[in-house]
Short mmCIF file of C-alpha atoms in Angstrom, two decimals:
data_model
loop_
_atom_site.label_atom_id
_atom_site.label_comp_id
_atom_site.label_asym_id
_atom_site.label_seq_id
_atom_site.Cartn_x
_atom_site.Cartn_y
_atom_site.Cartn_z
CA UNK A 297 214.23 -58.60 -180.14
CA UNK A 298 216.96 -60.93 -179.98
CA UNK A 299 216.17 -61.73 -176.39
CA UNK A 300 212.93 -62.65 -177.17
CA UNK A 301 213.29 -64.78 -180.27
CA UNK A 302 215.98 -66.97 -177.83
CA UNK A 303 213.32 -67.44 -175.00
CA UNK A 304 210.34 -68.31 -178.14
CA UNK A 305 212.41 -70.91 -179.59
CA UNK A 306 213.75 -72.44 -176.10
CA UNK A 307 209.66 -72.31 -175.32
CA UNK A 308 209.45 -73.97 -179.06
CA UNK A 309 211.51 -76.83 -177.90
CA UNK A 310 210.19 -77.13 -174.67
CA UNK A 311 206.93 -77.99 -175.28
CA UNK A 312 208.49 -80.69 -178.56
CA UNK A 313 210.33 -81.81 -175.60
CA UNK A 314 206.89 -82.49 -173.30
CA UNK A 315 205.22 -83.91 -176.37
CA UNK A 316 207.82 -86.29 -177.16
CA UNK A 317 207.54 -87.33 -173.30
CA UNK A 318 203.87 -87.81 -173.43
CA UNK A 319 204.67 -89.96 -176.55
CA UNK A 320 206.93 -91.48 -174.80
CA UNK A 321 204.65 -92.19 -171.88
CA UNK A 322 202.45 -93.81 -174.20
CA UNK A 323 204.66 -95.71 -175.45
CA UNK A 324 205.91 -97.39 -172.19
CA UNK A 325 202.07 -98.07 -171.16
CA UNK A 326 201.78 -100.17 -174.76
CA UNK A 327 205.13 -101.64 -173.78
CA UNK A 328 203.74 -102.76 -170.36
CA UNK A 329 200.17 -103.95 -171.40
CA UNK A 330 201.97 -106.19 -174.08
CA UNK A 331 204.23 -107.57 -171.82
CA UNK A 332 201.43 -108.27 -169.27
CA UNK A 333 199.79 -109.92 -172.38
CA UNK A 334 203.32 -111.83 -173.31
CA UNK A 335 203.48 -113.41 -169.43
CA UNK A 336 199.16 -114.09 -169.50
CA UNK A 337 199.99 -116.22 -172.26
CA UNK A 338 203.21 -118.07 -171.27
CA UNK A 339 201.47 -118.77 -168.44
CA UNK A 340 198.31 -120.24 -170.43
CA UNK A 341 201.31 -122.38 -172.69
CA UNK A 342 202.86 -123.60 -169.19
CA UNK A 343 199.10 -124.54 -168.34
CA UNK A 344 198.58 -126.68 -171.58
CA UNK A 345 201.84 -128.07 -172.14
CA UNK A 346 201.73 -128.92 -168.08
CA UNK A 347 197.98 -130.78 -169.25
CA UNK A 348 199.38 -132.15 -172.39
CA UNK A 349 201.95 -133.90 -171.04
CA UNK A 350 199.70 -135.14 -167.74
CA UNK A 351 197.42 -136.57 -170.75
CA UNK A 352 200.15 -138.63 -172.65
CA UNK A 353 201.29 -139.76 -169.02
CA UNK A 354 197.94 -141.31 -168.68
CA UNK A 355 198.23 -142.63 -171.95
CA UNK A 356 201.43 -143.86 -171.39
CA UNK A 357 200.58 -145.75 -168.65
CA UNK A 358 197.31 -146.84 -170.32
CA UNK A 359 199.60 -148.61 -173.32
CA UNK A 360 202.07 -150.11 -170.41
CA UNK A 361 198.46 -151.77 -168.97
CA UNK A 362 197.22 -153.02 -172.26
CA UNK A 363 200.85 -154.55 -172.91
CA UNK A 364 200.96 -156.31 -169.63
CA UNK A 365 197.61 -157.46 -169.69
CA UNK A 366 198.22 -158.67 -173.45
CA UNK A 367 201.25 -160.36 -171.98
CA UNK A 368 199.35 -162.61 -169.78
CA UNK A 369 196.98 -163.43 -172.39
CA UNK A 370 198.58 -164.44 -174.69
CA UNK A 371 200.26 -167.64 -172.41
CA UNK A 372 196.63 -168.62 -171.82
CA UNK A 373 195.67 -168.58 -175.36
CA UNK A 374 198.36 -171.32 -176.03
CA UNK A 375 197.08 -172.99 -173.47
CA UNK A 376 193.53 -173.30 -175.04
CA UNK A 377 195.20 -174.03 -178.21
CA UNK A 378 197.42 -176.84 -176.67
CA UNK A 379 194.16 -177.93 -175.30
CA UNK A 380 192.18 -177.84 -178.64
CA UNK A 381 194.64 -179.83 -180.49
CA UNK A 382 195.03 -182.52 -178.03
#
């Protein structure tokens, strides 16, 4: 009798014991998609941040063209001033 109630509850707690590793199991494969998910989109961030700051490069440079060509207009315009008022 006694025998048997030991080996009934150690069977008991085995099989809480598999359960709780299948849960377990389950748990790591959620871990592991949503870290795949976590690195898909730092790498999508990287991507946009890495086009982002290509586009204010170009705009950058864009402004440092306008300035330069304003630059050398505006010498001319004084010029055609000059030239008016003479």
């Amino acid at each position: 009798g006694a025998l048997l109630a030991r080996i009934r509850a150690l069977e008991a707690k085995n099989a809480r014991l598999e359960a709780e590793n299948t849960r377990m199991k389950l748990v790591e494969g959620k871990n592991a998609s949503l870290e795949a998910e976590v690195a898909s989109l730092r790498r999508e961030v990287n991507l946009r941040n890495g086009a982002a700051k290509v586009q204010l490069e170009a705009k950058h440079e864009a402004l440092k063209d306008a300035k330069e060509a304003y630059g050398e207009l505006v010498p001319t315009l004084e010029k055609l001033n000059s030239a008016e008022a003479e």
